[in-house]
Coordinates of N, CA and C in Angstrom, one line a residue:
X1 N 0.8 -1.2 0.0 CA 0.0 0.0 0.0 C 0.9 1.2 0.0
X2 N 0.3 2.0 -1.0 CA 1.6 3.6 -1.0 C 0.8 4.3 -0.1
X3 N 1.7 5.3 0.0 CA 1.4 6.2 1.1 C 0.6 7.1 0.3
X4 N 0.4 7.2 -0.8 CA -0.8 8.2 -1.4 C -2.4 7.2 -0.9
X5 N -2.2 6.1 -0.8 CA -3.5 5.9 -1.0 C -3.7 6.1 0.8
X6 N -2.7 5.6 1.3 CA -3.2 5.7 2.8 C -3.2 7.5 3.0
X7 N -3.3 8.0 2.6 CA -3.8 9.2 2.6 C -4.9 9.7 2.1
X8 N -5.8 9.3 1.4 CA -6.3 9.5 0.3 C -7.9 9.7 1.3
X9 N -8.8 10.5 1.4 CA -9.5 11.1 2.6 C -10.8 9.8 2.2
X10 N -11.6 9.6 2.9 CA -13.3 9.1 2.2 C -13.6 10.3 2.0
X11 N -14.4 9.5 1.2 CA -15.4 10.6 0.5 C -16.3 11.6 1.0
X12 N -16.2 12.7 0.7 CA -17.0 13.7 1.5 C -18.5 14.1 0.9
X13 N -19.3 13.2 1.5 CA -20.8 13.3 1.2 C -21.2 14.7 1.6
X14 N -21.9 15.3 1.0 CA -22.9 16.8 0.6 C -22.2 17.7 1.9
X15 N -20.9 18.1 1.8 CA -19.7 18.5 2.5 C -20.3 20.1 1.9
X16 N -20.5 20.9 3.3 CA -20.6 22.2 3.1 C -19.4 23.5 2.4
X17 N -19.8 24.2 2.5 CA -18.7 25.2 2.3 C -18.0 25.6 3.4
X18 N -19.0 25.7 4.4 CA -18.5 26.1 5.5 C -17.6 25.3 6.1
X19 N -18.2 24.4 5.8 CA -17.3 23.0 6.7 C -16.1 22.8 5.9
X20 N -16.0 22.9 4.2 CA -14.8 22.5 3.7 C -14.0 23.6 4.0
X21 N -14.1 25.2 4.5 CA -13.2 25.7 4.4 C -13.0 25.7 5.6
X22 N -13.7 25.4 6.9 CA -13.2 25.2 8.5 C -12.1 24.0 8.3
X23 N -12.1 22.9 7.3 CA -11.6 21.5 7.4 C -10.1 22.1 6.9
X24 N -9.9 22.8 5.9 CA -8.7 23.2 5.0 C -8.1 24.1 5.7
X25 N -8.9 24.8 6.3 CA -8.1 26.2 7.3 C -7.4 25.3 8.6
X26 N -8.0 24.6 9.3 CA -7.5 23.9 10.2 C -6.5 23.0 10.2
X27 N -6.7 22.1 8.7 CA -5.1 21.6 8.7 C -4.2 22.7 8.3
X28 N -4.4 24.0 8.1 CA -3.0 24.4 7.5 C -2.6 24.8 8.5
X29 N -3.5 25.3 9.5 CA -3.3 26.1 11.3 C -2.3 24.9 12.0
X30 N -2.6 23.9 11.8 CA -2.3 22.9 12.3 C -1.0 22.2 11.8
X31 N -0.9 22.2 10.3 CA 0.5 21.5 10.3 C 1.7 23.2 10.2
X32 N 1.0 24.2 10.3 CA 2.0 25.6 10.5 C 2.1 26.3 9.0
X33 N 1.6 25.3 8.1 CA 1.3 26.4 7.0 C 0.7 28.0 7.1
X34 N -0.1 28.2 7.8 CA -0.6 28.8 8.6 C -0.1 29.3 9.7
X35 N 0.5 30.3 10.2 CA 1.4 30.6 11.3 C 0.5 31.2 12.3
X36 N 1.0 30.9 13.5 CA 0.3 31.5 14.9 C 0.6 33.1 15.0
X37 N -0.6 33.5 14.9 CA -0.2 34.9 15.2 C -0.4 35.9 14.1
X38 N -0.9 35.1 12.7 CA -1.1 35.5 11.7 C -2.5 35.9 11.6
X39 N -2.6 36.7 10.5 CA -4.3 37.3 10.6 C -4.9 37.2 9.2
X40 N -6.4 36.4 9.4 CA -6.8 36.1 8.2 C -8.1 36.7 8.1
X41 N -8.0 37.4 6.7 CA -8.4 38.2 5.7 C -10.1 37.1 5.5
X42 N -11.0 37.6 5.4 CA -12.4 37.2 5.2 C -12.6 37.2 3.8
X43 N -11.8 38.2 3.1 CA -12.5 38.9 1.7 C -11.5 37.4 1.2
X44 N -10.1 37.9 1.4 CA -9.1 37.1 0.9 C -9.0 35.4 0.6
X45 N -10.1 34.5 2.0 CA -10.4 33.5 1.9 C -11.4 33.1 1.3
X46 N -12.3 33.9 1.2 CA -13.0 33.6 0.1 C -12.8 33.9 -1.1
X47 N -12.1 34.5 -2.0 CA -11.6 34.9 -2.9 C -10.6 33.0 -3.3
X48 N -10.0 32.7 -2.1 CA -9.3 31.9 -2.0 C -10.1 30.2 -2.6
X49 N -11.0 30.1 -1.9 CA -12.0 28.8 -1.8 C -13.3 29.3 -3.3
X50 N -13.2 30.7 -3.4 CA -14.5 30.6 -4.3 C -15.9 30.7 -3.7
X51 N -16.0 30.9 -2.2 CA -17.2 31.3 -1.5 C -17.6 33.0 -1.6
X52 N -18.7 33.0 -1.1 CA -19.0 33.8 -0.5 C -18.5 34.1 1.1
X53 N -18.4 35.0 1.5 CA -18.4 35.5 2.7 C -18.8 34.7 4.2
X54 N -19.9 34.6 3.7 CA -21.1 33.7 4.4 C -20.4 32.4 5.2
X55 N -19.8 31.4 4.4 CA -19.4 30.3 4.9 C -18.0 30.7 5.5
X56 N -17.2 31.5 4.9 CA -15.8 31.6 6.0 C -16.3 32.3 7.6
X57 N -17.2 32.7 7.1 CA -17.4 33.6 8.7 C -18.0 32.8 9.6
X58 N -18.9 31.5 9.3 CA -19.1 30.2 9.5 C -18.0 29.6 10.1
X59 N -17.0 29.7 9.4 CA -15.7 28.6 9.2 C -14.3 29.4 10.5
X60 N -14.7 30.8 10.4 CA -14.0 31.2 11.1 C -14.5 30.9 12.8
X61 N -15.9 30.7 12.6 CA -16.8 30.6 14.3 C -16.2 29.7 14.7
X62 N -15.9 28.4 13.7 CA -16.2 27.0 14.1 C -14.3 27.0 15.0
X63 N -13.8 27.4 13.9 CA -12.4 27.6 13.9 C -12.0 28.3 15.6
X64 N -12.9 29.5 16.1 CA -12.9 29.9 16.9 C -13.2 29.1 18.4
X65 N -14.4 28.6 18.2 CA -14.7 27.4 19.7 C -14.1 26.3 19.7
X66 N -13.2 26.1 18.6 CA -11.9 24.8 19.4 C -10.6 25.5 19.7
X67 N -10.7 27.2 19.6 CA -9.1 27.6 20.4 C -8.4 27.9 19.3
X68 N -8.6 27.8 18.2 CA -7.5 27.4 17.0 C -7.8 29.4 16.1
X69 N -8.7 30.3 16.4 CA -8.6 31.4 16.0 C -9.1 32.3 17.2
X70 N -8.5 34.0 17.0 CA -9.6 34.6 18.3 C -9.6 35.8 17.1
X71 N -10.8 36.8 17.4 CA -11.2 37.7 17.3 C -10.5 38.9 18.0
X72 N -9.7 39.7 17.4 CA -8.9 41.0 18.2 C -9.5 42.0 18.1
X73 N -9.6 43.2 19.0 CA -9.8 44.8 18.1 C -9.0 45.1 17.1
X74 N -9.2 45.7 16.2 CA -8.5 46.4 15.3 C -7.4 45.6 14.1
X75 N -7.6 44.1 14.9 CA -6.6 43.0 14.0 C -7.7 42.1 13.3
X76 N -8.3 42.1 13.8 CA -9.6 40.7 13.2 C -9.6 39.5 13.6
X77 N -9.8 38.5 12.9 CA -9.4 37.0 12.9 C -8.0 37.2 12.6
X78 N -7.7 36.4 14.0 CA -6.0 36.1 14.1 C -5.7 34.7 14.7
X79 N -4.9 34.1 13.9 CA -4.7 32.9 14.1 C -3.6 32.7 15.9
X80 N -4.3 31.4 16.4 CA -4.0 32.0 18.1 C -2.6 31.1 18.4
X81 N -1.7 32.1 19.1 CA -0.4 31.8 18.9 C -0.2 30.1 19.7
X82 N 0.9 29.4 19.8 CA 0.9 28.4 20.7 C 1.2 28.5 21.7
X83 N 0.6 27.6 22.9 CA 0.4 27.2 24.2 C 1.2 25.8 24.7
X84 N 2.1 26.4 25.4 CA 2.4 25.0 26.4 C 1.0 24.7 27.5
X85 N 0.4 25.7 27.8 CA -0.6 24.8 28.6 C -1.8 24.5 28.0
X86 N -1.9 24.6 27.1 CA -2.9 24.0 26.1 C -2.7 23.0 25.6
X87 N -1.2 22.4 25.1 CA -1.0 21.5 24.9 C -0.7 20.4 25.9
X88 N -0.7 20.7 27.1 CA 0.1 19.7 28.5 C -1.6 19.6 28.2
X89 N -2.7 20.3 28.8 CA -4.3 19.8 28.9 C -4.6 18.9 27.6
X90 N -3.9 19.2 26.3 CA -4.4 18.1 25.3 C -4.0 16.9 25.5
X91 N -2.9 16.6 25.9 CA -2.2 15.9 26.0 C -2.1 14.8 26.8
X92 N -3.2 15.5 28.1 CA -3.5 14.9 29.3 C -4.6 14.4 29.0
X93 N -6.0 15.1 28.4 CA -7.0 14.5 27.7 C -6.6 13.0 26.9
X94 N -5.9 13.5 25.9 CA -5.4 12.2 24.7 C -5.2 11.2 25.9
X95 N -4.1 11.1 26.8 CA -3.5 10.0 27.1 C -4.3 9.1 27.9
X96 N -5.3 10.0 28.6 CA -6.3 9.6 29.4 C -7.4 8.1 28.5
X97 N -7.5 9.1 27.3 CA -8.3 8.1 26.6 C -7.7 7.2 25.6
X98 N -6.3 7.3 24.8 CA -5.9 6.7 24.5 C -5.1 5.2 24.9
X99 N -5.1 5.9 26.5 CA -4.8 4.5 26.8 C -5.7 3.6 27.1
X100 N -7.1 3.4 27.2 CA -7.9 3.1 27.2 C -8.3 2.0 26.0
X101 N -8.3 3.0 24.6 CA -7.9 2.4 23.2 C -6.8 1.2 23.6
X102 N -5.6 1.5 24.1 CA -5.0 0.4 23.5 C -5.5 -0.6 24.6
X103 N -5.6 -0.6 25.7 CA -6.1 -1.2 26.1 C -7.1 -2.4 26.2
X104 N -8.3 -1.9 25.6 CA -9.0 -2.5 24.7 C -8.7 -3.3 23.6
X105 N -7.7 -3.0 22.7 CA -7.5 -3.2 21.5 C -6.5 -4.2 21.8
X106 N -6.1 -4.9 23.2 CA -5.3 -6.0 23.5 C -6.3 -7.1 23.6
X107 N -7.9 -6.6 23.8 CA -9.0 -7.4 24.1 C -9.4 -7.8 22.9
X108 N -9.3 -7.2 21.4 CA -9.9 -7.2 20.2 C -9.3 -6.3 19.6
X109 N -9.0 -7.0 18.7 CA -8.6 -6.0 17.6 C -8.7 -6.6 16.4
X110 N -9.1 -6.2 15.6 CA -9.8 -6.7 14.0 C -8.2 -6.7 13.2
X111 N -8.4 -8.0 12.3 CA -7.1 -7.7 11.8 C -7.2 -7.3 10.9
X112 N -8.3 -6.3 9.9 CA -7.7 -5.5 9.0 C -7.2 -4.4 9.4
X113 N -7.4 -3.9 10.2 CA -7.0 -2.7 11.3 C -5.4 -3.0 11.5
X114 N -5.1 -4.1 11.5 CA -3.8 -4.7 12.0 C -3.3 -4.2 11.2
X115 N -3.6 -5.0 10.1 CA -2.8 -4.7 8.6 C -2.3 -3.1 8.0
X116 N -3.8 -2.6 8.7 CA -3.5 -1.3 8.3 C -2.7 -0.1 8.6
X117 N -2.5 -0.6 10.2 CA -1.5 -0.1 11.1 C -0.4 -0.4 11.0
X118 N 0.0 -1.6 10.4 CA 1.3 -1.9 10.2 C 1.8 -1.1 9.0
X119 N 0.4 -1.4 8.0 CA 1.2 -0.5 6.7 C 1.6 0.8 6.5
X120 N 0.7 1.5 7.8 CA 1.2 2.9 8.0 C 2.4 3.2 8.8
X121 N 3.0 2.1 9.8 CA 4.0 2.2 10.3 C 5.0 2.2 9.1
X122 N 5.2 1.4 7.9 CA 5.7 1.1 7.2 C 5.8 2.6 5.9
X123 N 4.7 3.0 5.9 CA 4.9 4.9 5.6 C 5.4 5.6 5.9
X124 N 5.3 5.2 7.8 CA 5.9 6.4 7.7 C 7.6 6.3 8.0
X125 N 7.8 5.0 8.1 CA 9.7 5.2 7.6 C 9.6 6.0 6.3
X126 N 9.2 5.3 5.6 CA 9.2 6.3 4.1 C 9.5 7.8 4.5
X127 N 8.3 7.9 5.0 CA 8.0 9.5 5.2 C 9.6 10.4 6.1
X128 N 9.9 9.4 7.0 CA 10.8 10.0 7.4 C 11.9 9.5 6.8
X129 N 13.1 9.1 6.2 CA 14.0 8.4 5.4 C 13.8 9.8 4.1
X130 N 12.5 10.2 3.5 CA 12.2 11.3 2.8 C 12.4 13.3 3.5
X131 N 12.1 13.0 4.9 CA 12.4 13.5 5.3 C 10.8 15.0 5.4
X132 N 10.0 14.0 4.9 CA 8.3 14.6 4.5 C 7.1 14.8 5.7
X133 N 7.8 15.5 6.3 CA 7.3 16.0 7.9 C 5.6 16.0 7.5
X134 N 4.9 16.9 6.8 CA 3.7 17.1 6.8 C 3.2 15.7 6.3
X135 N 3.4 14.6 5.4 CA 3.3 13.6 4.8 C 3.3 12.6 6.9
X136 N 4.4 12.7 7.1 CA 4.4 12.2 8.3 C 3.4 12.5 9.3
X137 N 3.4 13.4 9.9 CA 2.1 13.9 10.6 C 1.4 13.5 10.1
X138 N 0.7 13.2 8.8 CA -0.7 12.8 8.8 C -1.0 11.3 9.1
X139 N 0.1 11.0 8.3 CA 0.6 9.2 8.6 C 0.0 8.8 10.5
X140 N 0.8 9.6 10.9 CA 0.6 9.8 12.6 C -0.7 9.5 13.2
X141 N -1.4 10.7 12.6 CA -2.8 10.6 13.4 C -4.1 9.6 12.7
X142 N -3.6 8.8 11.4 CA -4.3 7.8 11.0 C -3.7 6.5 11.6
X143 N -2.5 6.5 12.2 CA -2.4 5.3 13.1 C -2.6 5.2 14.0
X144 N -3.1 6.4 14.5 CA -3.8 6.7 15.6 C -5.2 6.2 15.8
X145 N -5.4 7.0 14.8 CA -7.3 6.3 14.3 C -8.0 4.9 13.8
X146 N -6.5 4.5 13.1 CA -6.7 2.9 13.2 C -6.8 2.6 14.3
X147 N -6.4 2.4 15.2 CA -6.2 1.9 16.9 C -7.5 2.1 17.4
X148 N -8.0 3.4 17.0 CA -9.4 3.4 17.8 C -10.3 2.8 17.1
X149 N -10.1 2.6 15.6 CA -10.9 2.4 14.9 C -11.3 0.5 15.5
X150 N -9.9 -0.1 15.0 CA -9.7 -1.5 15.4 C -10.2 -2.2 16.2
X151 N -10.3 -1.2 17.7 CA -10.4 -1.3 18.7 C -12.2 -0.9 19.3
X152 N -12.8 -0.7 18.0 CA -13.9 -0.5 17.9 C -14.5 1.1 19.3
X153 N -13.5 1.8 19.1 CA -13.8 3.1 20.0 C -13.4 4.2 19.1
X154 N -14.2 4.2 18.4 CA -13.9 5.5 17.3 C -15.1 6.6 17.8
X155 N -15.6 6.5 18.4 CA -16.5 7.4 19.0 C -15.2 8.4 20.0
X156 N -15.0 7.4 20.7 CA -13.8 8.0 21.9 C -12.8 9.0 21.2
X157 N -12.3 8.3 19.7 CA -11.7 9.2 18.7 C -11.9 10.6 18.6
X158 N -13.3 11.1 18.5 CA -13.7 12.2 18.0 C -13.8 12.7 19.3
X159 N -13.8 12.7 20.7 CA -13.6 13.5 21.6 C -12.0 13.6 21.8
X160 N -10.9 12.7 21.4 CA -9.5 13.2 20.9 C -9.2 14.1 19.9
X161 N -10.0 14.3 19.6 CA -10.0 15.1 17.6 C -9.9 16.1 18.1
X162 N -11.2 16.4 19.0 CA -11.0 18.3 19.5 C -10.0 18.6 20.4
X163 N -9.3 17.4 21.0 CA -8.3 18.3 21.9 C -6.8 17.9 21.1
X164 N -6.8 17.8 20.4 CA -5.3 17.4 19.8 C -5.2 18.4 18.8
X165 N -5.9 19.1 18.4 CA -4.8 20.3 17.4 C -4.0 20.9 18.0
X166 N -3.9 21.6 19.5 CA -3.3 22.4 20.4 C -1.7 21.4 20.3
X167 N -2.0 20.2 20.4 CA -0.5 19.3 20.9 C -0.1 19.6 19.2
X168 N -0.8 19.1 18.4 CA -0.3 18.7 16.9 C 0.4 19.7 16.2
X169 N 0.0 21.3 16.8 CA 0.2 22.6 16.0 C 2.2 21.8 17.1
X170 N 2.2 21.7 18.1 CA 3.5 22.2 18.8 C 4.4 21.0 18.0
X171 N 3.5 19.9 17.9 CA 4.3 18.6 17.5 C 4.9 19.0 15.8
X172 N 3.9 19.8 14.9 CA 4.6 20.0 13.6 C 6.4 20.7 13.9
X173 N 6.1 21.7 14.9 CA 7.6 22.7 15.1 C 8.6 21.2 15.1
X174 N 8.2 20.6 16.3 CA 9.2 19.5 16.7 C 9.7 18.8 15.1
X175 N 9.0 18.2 14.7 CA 9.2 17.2 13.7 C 10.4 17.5 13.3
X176 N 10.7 19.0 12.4 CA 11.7 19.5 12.0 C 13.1 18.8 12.4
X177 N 13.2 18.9 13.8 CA 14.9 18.6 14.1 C 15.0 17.7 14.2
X178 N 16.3 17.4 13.5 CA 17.0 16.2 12.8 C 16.9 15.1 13.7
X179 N 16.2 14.0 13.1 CA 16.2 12.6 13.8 C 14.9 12.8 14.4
X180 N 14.1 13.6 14.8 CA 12.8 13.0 15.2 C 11.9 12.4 15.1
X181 N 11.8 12.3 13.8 CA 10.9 11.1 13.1 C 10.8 9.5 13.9
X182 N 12.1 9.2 13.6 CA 12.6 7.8 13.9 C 11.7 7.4 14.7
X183 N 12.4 8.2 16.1 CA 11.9 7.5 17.7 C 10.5 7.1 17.5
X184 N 9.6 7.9 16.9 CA 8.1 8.0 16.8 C 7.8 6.9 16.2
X185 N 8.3 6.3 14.9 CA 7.9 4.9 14.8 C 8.5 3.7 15.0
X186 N 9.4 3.8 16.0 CA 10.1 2.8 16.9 C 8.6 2.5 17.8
X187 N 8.1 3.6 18.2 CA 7.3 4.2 19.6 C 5.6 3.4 18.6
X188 N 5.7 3.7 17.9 CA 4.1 3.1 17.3 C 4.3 1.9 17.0
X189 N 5.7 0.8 16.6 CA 5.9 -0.6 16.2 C 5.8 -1.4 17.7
X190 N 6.3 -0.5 18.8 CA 6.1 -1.2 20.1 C 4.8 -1.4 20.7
X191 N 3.7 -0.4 20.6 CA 2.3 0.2 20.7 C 2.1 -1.3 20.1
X192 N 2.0 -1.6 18.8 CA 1.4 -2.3 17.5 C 2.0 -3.9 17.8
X193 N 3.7 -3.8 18.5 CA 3.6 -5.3 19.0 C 2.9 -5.6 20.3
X194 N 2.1 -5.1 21.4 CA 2.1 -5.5 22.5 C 0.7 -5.4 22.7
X195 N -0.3 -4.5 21.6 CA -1.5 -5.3 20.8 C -1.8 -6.5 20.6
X196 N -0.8 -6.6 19.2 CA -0.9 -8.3 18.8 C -0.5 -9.5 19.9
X197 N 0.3 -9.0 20.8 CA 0.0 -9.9 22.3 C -0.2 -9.7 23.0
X198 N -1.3 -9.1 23.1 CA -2.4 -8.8 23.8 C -2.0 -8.8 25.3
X199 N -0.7 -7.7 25.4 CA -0.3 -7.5 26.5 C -0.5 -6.5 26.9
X200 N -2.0 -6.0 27.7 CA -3.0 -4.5 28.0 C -1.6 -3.7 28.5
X201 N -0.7 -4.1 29.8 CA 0.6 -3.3 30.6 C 1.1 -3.0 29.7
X202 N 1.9 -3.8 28.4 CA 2.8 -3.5 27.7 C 2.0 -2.3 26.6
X203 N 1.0 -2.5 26.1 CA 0.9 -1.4 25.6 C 0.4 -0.4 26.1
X204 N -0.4 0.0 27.6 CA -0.9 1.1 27.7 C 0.7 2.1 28.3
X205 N 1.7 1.2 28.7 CA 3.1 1.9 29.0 C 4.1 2.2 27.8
X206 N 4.0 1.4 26.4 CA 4.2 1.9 25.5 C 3.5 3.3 24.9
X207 N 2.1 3.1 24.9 CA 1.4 4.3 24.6 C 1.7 5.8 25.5
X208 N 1.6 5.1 26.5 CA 2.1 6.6 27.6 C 3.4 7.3 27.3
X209 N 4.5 6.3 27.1 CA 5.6 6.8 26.9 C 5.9 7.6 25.2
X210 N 4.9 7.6 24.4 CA 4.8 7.8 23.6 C 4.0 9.2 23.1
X211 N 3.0 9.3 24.0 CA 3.0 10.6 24.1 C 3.5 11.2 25.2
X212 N 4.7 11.1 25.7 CA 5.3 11.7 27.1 C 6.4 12.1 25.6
X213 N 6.7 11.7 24.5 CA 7.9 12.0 23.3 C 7.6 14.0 23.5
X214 N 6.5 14.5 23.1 CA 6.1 15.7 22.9 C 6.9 16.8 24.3
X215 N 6.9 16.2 25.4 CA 7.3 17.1 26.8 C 8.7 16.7 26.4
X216 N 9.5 15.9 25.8 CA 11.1 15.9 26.0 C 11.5 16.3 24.4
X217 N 10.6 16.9 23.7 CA 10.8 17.6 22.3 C 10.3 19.1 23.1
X218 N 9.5 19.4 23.4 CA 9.0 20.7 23.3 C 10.1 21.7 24.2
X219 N 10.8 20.8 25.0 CA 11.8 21.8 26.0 C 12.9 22.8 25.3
X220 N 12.6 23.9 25.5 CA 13.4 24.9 24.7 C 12.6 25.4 23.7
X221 N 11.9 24.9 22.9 CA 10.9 25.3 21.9 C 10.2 26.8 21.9
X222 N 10.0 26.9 23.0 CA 9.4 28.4 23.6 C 10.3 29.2 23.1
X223 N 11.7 28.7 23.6 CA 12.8 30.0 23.7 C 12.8 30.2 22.3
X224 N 13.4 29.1 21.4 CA 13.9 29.4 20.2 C 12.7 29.6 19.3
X225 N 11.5 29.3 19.6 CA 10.8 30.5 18.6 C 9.6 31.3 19.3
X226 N 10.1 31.6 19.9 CA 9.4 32.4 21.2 C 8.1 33.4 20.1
X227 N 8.4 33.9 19.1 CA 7.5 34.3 18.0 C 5.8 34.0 17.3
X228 N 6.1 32.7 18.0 CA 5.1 31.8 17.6 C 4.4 31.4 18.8
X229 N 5.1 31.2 20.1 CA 4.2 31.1 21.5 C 3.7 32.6 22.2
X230 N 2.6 32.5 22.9 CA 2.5 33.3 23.7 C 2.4 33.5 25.0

């Protein structure tokens, strides 16, 4: 399986305007295409997407009640800079439920889900060997979704969905310095063997330690782009 197809979205049934440009603005906030602290233009995004007005100011609300935009005087819609305590609360959220996921997922786990997790592990060497950070990140949070998926708690997933942009925006900075990739899918092959033997300890302490990677990448991060936190 290439990594184009494991990227490749389902199909977006009678997908709004509103919602496609909250979906597109959000990943670019999120993988840093979009900078914190930056200010977006209403006329300009729609000009951008081909809308009207109407749905970005939609897209900007929605954008607004997960944290990810604020409303200033005299600045407008400004993209909201990064948070270490936003991200320690995401992060504390995720782990809470994710360990739960793997947990489960030592109890049952479907093995097309297996397959699928493995083949994304197997991406994302690609991805990093390529050195394709944003290709990587996405790889990330679909092996992620497998697991809940597999594990048949994909519901649980979507209350992870809203608190992980805050970690994900800090996790794109990290990616960048040299060698970080690797550990990450050392860190998801161990998760993925202690499933298949259905060892609940070994993976919920794999999983923990694995998002504990974000607090021993992010130290210093503040200082050296201090621009981008506030």
């Amino acid at each position: 399986m290439t990594i184009a197809l494991l990227e490749t979205p389902p199909p977006r049934m009678q997908e709004s305007a509103a919602a496609r440009v909250e979906r597109e603005l959000r990943a670019s906030i999120i993988d840093l295409t979009i900078r914190p602290g930056e200010r977006l233009s209403e006329s300009e995004i729609a000009e951008r997407f081909q809308v009207s007005r109407q749905p970005v100011r939609e897209a900007f609300i929605a954008l607004m009640r997960q944290g990810l935009v604020d409303v200033q005087p005299q600045r407008g819609t400004v993209v909201v800079k990064l948070s270490v305590r936003r991200m320690l609360d995401a992060r504390f959220i995720r782990e809470a439920i994710e360990v739960a996921i793997v947990r489960r997922a030592c109890e049952r786990f479907d093995a097309h889900y297996r397959d699928r997790a493995a083949s994304l592990i197997e991406a994302q060497e690609t991805a990093a060997r390529a050195g394709d950070h944003l290709g990587f990140q996405r790889l990330d949070s679909l092996f992620h979704i497998t697991l809940a998926e597999g594990a048949d708690c994909a519901e649980a997933w979507s209350a992870v969905e809203m608190q992980k942009a805050h970690m994900d925006r800090v996790c794109a900075l990290t990616l960048h310095s040299p060698g970080s990739m690797g550990p990450l899918v050392d860190q998801h092959r161990a998760i993925l063997n202690a499933i298949e033997e259905g060892d609940g300890e070994r993976a919920v302490a794999a999983m923990s330690h694995h998002l504990s990677e974000i607090l021993r990448a992010v130290a210093g991060l503040d200082l050296a782009h201090a621009e981008l936190f506030e």
